[in-house]
Coordinates of N, CA and C and ligand atoms in Angstrom, one line a residue:
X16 N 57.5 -25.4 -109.3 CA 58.9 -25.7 -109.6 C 59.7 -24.5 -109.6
X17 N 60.9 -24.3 -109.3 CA 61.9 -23.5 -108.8 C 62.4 -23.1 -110.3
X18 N 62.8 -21.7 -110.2 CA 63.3 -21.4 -111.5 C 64.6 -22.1 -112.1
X19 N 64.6 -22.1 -113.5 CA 65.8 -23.1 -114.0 C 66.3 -22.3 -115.3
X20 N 67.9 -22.3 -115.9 CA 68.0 -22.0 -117.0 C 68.2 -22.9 -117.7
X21 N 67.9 -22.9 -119.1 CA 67.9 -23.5 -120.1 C 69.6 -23.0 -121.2
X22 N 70.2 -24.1 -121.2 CA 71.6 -23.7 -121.8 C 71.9 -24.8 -123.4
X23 N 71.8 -23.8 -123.7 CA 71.9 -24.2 -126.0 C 73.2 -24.6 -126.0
X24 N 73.8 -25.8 -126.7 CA 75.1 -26.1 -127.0 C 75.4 -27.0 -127.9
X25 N 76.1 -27.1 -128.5 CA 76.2 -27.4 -130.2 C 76.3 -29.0 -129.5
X26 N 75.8 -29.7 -130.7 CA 75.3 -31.3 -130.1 C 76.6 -31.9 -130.4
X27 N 77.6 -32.0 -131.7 CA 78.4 -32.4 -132.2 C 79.1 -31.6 -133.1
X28 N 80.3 -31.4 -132.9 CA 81.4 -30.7 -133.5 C 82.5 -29.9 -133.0
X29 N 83.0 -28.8 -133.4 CA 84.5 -28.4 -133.1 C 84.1 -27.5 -131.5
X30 N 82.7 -27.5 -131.0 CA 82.4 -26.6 -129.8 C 82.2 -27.3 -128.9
X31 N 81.4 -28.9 -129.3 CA 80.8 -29.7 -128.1 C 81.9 -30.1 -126.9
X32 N 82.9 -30.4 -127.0 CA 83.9 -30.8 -125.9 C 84.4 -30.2 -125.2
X33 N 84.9 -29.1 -125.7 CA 85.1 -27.6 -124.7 C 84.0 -27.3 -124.1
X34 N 83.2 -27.3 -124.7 CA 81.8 -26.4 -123.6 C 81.2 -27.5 -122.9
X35 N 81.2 -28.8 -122.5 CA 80.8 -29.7 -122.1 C 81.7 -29.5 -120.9
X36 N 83.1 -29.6 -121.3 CA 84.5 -29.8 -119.9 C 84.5 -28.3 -119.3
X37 N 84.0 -27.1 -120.1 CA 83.6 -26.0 -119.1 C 82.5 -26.1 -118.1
X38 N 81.6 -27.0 -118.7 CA 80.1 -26.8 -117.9 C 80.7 -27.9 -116.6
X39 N 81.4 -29.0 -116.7 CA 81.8 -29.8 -115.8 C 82.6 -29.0 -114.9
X40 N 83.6 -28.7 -115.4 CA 84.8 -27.9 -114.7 C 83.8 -26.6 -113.6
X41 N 83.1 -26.3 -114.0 CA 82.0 -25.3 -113.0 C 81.6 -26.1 -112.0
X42 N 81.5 -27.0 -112.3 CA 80.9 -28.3 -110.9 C 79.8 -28.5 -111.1
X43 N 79.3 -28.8 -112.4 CA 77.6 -29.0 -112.6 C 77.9 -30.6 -113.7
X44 N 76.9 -31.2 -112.9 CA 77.1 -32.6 -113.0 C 75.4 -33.0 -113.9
X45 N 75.9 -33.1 -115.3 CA 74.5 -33.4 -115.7 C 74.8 -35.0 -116.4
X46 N 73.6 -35.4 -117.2 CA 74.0 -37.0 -118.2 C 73.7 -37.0 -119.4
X47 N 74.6 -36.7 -120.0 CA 74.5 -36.3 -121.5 C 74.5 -37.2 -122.2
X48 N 73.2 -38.0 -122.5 CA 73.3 -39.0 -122.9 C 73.3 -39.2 -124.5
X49 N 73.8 -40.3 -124.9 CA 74.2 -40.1 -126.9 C 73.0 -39.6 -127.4
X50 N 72.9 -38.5 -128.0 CA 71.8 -38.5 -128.8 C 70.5 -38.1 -128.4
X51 N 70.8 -37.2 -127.0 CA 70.0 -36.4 -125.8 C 69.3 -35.0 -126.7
X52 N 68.5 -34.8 -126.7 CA 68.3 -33.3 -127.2 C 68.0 -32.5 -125.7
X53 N 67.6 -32.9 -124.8 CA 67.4 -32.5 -123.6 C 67.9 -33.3 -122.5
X54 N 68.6 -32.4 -121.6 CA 69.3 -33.3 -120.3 C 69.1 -31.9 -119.2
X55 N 68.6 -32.3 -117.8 CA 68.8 -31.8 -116.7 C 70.1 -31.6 -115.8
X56 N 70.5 -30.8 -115.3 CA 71.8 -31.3 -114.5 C 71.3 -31.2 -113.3
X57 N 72.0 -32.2 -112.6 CA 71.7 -32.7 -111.1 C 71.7 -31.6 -110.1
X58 N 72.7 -30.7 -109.7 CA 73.1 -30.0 -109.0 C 73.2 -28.5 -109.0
X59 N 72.4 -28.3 -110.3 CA 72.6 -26.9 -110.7 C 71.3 -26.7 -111.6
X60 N 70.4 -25.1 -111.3 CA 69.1 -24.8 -111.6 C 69.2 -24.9 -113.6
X61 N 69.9 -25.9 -114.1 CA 70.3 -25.7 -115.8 C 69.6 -26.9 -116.0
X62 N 68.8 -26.3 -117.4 CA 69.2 -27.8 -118.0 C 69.6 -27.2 -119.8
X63 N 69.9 -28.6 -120.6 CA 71.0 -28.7 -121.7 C 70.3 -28.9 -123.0
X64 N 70.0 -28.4 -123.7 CA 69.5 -28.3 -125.3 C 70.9 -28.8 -126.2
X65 N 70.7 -29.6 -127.0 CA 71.9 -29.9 -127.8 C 71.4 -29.6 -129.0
X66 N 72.0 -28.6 -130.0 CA 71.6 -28.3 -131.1 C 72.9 -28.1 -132.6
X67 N 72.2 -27.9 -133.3 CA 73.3 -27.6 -134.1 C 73.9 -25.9 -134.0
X68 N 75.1 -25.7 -134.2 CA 75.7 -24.6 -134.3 C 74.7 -23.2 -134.2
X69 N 74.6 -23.6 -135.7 CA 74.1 -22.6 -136.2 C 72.7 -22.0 -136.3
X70 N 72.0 -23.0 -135.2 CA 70.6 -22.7 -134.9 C 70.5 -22.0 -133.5
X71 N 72.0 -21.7 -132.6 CA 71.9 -21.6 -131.2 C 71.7 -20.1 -131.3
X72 N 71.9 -18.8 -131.6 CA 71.7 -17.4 -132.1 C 69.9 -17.4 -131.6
X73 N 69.7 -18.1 -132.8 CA 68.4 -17.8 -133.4 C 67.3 -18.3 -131.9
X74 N 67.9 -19.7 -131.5 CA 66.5 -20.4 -130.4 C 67.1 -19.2 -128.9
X75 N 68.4 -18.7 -128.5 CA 68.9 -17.5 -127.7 C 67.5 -16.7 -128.4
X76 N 67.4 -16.0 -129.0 CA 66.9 -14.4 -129.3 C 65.4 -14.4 -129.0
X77 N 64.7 -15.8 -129.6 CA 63.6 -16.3 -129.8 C 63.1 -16.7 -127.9
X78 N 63.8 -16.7 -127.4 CA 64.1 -17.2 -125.7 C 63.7 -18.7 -125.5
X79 N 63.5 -19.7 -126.4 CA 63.4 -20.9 -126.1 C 64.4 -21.2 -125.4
X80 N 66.4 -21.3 -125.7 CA 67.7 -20.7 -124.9 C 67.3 -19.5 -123.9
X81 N 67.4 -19.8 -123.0 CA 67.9 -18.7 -122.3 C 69.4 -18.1 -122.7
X82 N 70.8 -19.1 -122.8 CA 71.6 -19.0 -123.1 C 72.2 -19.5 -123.9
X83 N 73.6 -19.7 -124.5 CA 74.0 -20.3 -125.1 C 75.7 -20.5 -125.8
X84 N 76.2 -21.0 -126.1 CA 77.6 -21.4 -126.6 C 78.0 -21.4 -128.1
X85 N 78.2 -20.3 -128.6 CA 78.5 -20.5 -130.0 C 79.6 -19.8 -130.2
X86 N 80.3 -20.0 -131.4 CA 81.7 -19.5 -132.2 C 81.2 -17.7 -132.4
X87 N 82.4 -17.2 -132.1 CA 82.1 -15.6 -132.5 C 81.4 -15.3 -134.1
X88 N 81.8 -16.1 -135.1 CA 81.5 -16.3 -136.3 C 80.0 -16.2 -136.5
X89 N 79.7 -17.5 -135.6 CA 78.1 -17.6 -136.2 C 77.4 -16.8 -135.6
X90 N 77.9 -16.3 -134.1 CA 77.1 -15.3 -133.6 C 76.9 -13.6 -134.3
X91 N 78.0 -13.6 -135.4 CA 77.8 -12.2 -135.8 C 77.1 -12.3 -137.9
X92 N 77.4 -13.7 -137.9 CA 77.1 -13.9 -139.3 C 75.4 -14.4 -139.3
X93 N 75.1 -14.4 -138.3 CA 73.3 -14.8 -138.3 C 72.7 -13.7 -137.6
X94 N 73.5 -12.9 -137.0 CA 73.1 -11.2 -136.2 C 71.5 -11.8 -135.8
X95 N 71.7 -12.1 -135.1 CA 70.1 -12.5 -133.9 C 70.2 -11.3 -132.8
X96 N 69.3 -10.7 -132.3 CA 69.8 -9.9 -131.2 C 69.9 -10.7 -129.8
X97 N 70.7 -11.0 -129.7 CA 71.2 -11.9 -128.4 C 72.2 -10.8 -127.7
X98 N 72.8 -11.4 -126.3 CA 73.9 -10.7 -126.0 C 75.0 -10.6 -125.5
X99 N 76.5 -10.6 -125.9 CA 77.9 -11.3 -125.8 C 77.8 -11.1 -123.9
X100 N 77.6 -12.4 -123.7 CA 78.2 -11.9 -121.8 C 79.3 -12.4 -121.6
X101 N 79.9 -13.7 -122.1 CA 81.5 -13.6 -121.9 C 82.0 -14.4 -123.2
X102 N 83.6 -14.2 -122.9 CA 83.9 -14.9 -123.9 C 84.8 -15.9 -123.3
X103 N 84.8 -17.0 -124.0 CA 85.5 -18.1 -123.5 C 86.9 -19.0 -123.9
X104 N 87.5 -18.4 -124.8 CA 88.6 -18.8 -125.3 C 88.9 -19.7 -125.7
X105 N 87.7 -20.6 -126.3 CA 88.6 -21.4 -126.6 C 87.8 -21.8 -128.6
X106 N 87.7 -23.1 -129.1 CA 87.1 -22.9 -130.7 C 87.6 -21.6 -131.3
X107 N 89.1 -21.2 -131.2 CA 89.7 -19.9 -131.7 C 90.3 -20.2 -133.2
X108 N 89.6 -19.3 -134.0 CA 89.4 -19.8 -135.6 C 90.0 -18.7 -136.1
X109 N 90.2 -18.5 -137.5 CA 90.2 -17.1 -138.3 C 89.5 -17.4 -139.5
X110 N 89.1 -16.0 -139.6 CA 88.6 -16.4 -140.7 C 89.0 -15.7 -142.2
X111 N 89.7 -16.0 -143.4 CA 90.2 -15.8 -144.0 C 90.1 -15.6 -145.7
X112 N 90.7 -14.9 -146.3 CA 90.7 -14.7 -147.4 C 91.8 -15.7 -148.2
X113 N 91.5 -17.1 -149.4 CA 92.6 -17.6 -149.5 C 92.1 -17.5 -151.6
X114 N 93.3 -17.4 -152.1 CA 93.0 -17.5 -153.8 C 94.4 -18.3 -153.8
X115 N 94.0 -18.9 -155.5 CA 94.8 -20.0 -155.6 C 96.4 -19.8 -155.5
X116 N 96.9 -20.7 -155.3 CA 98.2 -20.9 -154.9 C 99.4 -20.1 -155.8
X117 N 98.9 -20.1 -156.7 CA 99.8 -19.5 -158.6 C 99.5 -18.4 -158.1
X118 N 98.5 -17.0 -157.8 CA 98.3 -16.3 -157.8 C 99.0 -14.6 -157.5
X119 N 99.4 -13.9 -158.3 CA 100.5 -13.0 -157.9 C 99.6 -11.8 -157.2
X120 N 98.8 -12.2 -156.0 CA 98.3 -11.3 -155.2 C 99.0 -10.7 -154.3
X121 N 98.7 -9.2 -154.1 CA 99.8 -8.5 -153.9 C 98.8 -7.7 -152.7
X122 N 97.3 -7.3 -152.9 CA 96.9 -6.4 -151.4 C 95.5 -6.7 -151.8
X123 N 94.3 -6.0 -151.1 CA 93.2 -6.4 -151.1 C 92.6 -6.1 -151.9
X124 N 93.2 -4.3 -152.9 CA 92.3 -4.6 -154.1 C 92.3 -4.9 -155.6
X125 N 93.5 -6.3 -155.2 CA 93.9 -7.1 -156.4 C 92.1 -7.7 -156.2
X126 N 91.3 -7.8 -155.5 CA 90.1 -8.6 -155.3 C 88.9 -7.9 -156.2
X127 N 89.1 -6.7 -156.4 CA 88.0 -5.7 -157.0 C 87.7 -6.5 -157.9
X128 N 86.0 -6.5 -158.1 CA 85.5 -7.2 -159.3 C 85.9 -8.7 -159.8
X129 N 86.3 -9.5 -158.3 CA 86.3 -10.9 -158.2 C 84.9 -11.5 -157.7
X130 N 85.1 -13.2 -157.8 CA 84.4 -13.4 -157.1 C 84.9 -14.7 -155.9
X131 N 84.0 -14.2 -155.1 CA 84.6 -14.8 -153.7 C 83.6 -15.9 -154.0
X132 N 83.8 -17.1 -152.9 CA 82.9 -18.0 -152.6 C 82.9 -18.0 -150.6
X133 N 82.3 -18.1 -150.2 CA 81.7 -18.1 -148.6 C 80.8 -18.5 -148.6
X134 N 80.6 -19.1 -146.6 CA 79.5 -19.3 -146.0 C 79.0 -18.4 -144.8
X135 N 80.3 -17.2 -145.3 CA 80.1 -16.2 -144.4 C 79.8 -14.4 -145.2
X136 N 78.7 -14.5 -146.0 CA 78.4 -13.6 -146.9 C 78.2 -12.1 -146.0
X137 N 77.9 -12.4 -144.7 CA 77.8 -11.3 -143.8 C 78.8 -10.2 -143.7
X138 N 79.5 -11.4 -143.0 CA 80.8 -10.9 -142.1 C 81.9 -10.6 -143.3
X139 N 81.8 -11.5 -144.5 CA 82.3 -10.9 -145.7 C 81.9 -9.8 -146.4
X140 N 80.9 -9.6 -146.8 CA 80.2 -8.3 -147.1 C 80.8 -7.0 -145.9
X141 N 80.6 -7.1 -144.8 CA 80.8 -6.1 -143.8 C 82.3 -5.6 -144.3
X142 N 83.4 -6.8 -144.2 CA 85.0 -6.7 -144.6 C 84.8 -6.0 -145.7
X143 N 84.6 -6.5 -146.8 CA 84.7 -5.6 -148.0 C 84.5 -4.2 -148.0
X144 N 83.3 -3.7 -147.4 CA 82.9 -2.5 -147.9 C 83.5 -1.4 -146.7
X145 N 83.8 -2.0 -145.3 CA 84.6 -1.0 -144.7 C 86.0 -0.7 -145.7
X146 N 86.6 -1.9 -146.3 CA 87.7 -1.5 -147.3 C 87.5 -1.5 -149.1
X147 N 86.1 -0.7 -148.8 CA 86.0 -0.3 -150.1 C 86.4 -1.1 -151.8
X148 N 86.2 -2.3 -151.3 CA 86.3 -2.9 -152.3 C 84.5 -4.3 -153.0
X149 N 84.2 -3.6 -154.3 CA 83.4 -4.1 -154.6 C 83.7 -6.1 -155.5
X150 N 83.1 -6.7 -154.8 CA 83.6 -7.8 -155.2 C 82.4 -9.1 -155.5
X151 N 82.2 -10.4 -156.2 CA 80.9 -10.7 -156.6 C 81.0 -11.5 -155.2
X152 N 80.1 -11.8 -154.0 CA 80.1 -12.6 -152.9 C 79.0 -14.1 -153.3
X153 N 79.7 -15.1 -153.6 CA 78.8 -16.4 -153.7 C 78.8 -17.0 -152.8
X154 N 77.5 -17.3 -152.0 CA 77.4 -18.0 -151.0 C 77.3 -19.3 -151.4
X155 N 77.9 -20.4 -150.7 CA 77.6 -21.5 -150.3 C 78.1 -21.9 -149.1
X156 N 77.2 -23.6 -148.5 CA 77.4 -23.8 -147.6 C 78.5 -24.9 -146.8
X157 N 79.0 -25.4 -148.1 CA 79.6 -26.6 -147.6 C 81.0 -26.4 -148.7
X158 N 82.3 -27.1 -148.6 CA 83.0 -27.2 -149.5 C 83.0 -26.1 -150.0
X159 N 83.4 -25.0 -149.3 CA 83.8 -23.9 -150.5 C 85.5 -23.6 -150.7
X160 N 86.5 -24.2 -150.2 CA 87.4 -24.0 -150.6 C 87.5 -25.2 -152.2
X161 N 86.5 -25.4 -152.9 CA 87.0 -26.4 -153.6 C 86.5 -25.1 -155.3
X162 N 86.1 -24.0 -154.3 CA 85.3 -23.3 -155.4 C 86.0 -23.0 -156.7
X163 N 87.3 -22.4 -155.8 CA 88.2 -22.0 -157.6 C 88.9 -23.1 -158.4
X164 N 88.9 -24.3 -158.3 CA 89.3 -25.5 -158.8 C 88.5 -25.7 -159.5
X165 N 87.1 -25.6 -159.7 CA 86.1 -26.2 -160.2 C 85.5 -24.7 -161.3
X166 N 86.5 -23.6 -161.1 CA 86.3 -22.3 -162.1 C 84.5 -21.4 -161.1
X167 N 84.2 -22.0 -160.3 CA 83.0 -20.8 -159.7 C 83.6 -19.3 -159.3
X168 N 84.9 -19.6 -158.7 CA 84.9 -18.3 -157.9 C 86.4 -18.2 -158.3
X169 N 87.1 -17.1 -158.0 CA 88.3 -17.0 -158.3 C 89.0 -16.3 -156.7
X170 N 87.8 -16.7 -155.8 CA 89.0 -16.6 -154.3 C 87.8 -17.0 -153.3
X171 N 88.3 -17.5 -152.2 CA 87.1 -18.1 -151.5 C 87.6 -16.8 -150.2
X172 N 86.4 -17.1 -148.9 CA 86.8 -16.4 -147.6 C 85.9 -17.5 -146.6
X173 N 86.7 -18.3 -145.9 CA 86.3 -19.4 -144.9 C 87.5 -19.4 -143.4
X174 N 86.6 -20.6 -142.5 CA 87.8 -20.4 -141.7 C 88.8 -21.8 -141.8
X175 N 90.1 -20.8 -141.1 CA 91.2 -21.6 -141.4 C 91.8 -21.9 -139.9
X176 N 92.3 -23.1 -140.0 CA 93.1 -23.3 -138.6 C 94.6 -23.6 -138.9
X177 N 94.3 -24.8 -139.9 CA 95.7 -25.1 -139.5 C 96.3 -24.5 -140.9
X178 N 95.5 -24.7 -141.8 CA 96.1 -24.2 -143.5 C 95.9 -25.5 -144.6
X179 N 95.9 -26.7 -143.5 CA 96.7 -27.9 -144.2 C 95.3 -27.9 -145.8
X180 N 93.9 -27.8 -144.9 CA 92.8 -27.8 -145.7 C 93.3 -26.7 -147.2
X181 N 93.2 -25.9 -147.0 CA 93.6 -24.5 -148.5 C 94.8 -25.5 -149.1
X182 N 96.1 -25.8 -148.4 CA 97.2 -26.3 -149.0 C 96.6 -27.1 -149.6
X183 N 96.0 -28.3 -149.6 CA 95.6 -29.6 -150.5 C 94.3 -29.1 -151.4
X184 N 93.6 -28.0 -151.3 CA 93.4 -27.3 -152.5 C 94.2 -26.3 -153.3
X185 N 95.2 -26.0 -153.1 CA 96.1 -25.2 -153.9 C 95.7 -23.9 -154.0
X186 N 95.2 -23.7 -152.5 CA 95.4 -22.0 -152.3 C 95.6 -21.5 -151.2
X187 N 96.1 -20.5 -151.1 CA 96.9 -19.3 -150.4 C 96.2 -18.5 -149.4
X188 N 96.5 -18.4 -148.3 CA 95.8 -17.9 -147.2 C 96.4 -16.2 -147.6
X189 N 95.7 -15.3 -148.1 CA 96.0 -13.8 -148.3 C 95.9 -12.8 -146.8
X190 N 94.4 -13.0 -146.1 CA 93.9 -11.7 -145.5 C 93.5 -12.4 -144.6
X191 N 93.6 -12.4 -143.1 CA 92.9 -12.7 -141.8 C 91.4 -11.7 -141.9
X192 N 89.9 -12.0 -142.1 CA 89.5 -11.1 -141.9 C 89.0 -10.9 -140.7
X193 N 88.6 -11.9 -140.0 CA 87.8 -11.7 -138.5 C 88.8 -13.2 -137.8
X194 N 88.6 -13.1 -136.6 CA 89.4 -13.9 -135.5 C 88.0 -14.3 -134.2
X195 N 87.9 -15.7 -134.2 CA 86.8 -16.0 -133.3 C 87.4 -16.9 -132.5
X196 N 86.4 -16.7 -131.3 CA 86.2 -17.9 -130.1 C 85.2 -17.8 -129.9
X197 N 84.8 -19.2 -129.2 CA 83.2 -19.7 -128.4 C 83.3 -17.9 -127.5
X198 N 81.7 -17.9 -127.8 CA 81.3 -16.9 -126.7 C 80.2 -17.6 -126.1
X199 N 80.2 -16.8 -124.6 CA 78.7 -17.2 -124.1 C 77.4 -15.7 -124.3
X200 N 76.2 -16.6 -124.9 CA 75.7 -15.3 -125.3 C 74.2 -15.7 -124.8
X201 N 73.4 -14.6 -124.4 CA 72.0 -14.5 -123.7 C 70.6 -14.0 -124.4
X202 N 69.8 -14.0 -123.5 CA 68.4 -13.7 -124.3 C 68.6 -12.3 -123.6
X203 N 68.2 -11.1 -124.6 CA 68.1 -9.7 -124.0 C 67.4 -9.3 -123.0
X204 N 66.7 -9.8 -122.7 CA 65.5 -9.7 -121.3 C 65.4 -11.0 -120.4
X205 N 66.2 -11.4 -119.7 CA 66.1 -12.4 -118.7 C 65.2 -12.2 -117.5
X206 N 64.5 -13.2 -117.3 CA 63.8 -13.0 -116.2 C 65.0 -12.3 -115.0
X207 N 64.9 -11.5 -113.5 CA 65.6 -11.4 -112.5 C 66.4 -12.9 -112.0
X208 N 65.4 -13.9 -112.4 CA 65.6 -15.0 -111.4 C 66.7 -15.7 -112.0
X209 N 66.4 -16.5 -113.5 CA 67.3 -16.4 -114.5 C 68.5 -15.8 -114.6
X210 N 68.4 -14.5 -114.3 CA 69.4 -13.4 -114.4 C 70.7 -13.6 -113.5
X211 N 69.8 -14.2 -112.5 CA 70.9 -14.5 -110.9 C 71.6 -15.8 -110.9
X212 N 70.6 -16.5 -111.9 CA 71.3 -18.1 -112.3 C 72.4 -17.8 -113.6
X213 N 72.3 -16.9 -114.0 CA 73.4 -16.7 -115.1 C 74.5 -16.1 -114.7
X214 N 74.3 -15.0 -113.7 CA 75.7 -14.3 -113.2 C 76.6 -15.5 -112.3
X215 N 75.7 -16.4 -111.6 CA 76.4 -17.5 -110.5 C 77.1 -18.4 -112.0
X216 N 76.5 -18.6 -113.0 CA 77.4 -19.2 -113.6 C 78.8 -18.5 -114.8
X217 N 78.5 -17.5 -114.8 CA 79.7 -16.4 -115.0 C 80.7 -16.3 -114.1
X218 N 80.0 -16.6 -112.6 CA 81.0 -16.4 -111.8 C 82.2 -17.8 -111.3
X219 N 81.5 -18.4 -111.7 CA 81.8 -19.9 -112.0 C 82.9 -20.3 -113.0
X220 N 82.6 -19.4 -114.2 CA 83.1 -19.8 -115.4 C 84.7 -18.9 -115.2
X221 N 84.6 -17.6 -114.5 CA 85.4 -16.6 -114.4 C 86.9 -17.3 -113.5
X222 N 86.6 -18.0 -112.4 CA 86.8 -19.1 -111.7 C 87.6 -19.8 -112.4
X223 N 86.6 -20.5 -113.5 CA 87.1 -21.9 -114.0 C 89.1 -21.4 -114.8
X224 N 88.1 -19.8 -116.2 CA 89.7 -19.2 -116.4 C 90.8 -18.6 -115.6
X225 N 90.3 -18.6 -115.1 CA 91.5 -17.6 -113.3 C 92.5 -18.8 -113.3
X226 N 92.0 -20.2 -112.7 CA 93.0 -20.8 -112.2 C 93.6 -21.9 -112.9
X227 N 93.5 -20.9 -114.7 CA 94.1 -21.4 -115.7 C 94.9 -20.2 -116.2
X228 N 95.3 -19.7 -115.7 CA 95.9 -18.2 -116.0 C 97.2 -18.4 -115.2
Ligands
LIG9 P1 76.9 -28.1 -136.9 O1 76.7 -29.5 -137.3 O2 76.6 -28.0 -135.4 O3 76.3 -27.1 -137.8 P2 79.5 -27.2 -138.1 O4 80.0 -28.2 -139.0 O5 78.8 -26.0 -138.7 O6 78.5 -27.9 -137.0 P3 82.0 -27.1 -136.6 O7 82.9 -27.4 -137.7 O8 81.7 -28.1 -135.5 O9 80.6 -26.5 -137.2 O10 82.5 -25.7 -136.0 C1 81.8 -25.1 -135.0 C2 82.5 -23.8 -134.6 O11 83.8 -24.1 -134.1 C3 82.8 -22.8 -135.8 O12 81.7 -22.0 -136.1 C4 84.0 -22.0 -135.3 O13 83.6 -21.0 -134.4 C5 84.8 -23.1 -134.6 N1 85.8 -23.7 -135.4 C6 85.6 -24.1 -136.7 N2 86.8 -24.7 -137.2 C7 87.6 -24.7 -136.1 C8 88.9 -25.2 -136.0 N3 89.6 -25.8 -137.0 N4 89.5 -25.1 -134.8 C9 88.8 -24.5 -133.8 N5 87.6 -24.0 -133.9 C10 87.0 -24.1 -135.0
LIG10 ZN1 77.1 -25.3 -138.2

C-alpha cells in the first residue's frame, strides 16, 4: 500500500466546518459520514480521524495524527510537542480577562491576590507571571463565566467572541490575553514520504487563501 497521511479534525464544534470546506476547497473529495471516526478520501493519499478538540495535540505528538486542525488555544494550553506549520484564519477567538459588571477595575493589578476561574490555567498562568501579578487560578472545565455569581471566583479568563455570553452574566470583558485561530499542526518527525504529502497540501491550502485575498 502506498504511503497515506492521516489528518485529526475536531468531529463537532466551532472548528468542524471550516476545516471540512478547507479540506474540500483543496480538491480532496472524501465521505464524512455522521458519526465516522475514520474516513478515507478518494483522490488524495489522506485519510480523516474525527476527534474531539482537545484530544488532537496529544494523538499529533503521539504520531497516531500525522497532522492536525486545532484552535491556537488548545494547541498552546495542552503544550504537546507538535509543530505550527500553518495557520489558517479562521475559529479567530480571544481569549479574555472578564470580572463582574459593578466592578471599578481600573488595570491588571487591581487582580493581585484574586481569584480567577479558567479552562485555560496554562496560558493564564503564563499571562500572569510575565506581568507580575500573583493571583489564585481555579481551574474548571465547563461554565466558568458563571463563577463569580455563584461567589467561587471573583474574575474569570475564557474566550470571548461576541461578549453577548459575559453580558448575560453580568461581567465585563477587562484584558484581551491571547488571540487564536485554527492552526495546522504536525508530528515532529514525519516520515520523507508523509513529508511530501503534507507540503502538496500546504501548497494546496496556500492556494486555497491566495484566491481569497
Ligand atoms: P469538543 O467537543 O471538540 O471538545 P469544544 O466545546 O471544546 O469541542 P468548541 O466550542 O467547538 O470546542 O471550540 C473549538 C475551538 O474553536 C476553540 O478551542 C477555539 O479555538 C475556537 N472557538 C471557540 N469559540 C469560538 C467562537 N465563538 N468563535 C470562533 N471560534 C471559536
Ligand atoms: Zn474541546
Amino acid at each position: 500500500m502506498s504511503e497515506m497521511i492521516r489528518i485529526a479534525i475536531q468531529k463537532s464544534g466551532r472548528l468542524s466546518e471550516d476545516s471540512l470546506n478547507l479540506i474540500r476547497e483543496c480538491g480532496i473529495q472524501f465521505n464524512n459520514g455522521t458519526g465516522k471516526l475514520k474516513s478515507e478520501a478518494a483522490n488524495f493519499p489522506a485519510e480523516f480521524l474525527s476527534l474531539r478538540d482537545d484530544d488532537i495535540p496529544g494523538y499529533v505528538a503521539d504520531g497516531v495524527a500525522d497532522i492536525g486542525i486545532v484552535g491556537e488555544n488548545v494547541l498552546i494550553e495542552t503544550h504537546q510537542k507538535v509543530d505550527l506549520v500553518h495557520r489558517l484564519g479562521f475559529s479567530k477567538c480571544r481569549l479574555s480577562l472578564a470580572v463582574p459588571r459593578g466592578d471599578d477595575y481600573r488595570q491588571l493589578t487591581d487582580l493581585h491576590q484574586k481569584r480567577i476561574a479558567t479552562s485555560y490555567p496554562r496560558i493564564l498562568s503564563n499571562f500572569l507571571q510575565e506581568h507580575k501579578i500573583e493571583a489564585d487560578i481555579h481551574e474548571i472545565s465547563g461554565s466558568v463565566e458563571i463563577a463569580p455569581s455563584i461567589g467561587l471566583t471573583d474574575a474569570i479568563c475564557d474566550i470571548v467572541s461576541s461578549g453577548s455570553t459575559l453580558m448575560s452574566n453580568g461581567l465585563k470583558e477587562v484584558e484581551v490575553i491571547f488571540r487564536s485561530e485554527a492552526v495546522l499542526i504536525a508530528h515532529p518527525n514525519l516520515s520523507p514520504a508523509r513529508q511530501q504529502i503534507l507540503d502538496k497540501l500546504i501548497f494546496r491550502i496556500k492556494s486555497v487563501q491566495a484566491a481569497k485575498n
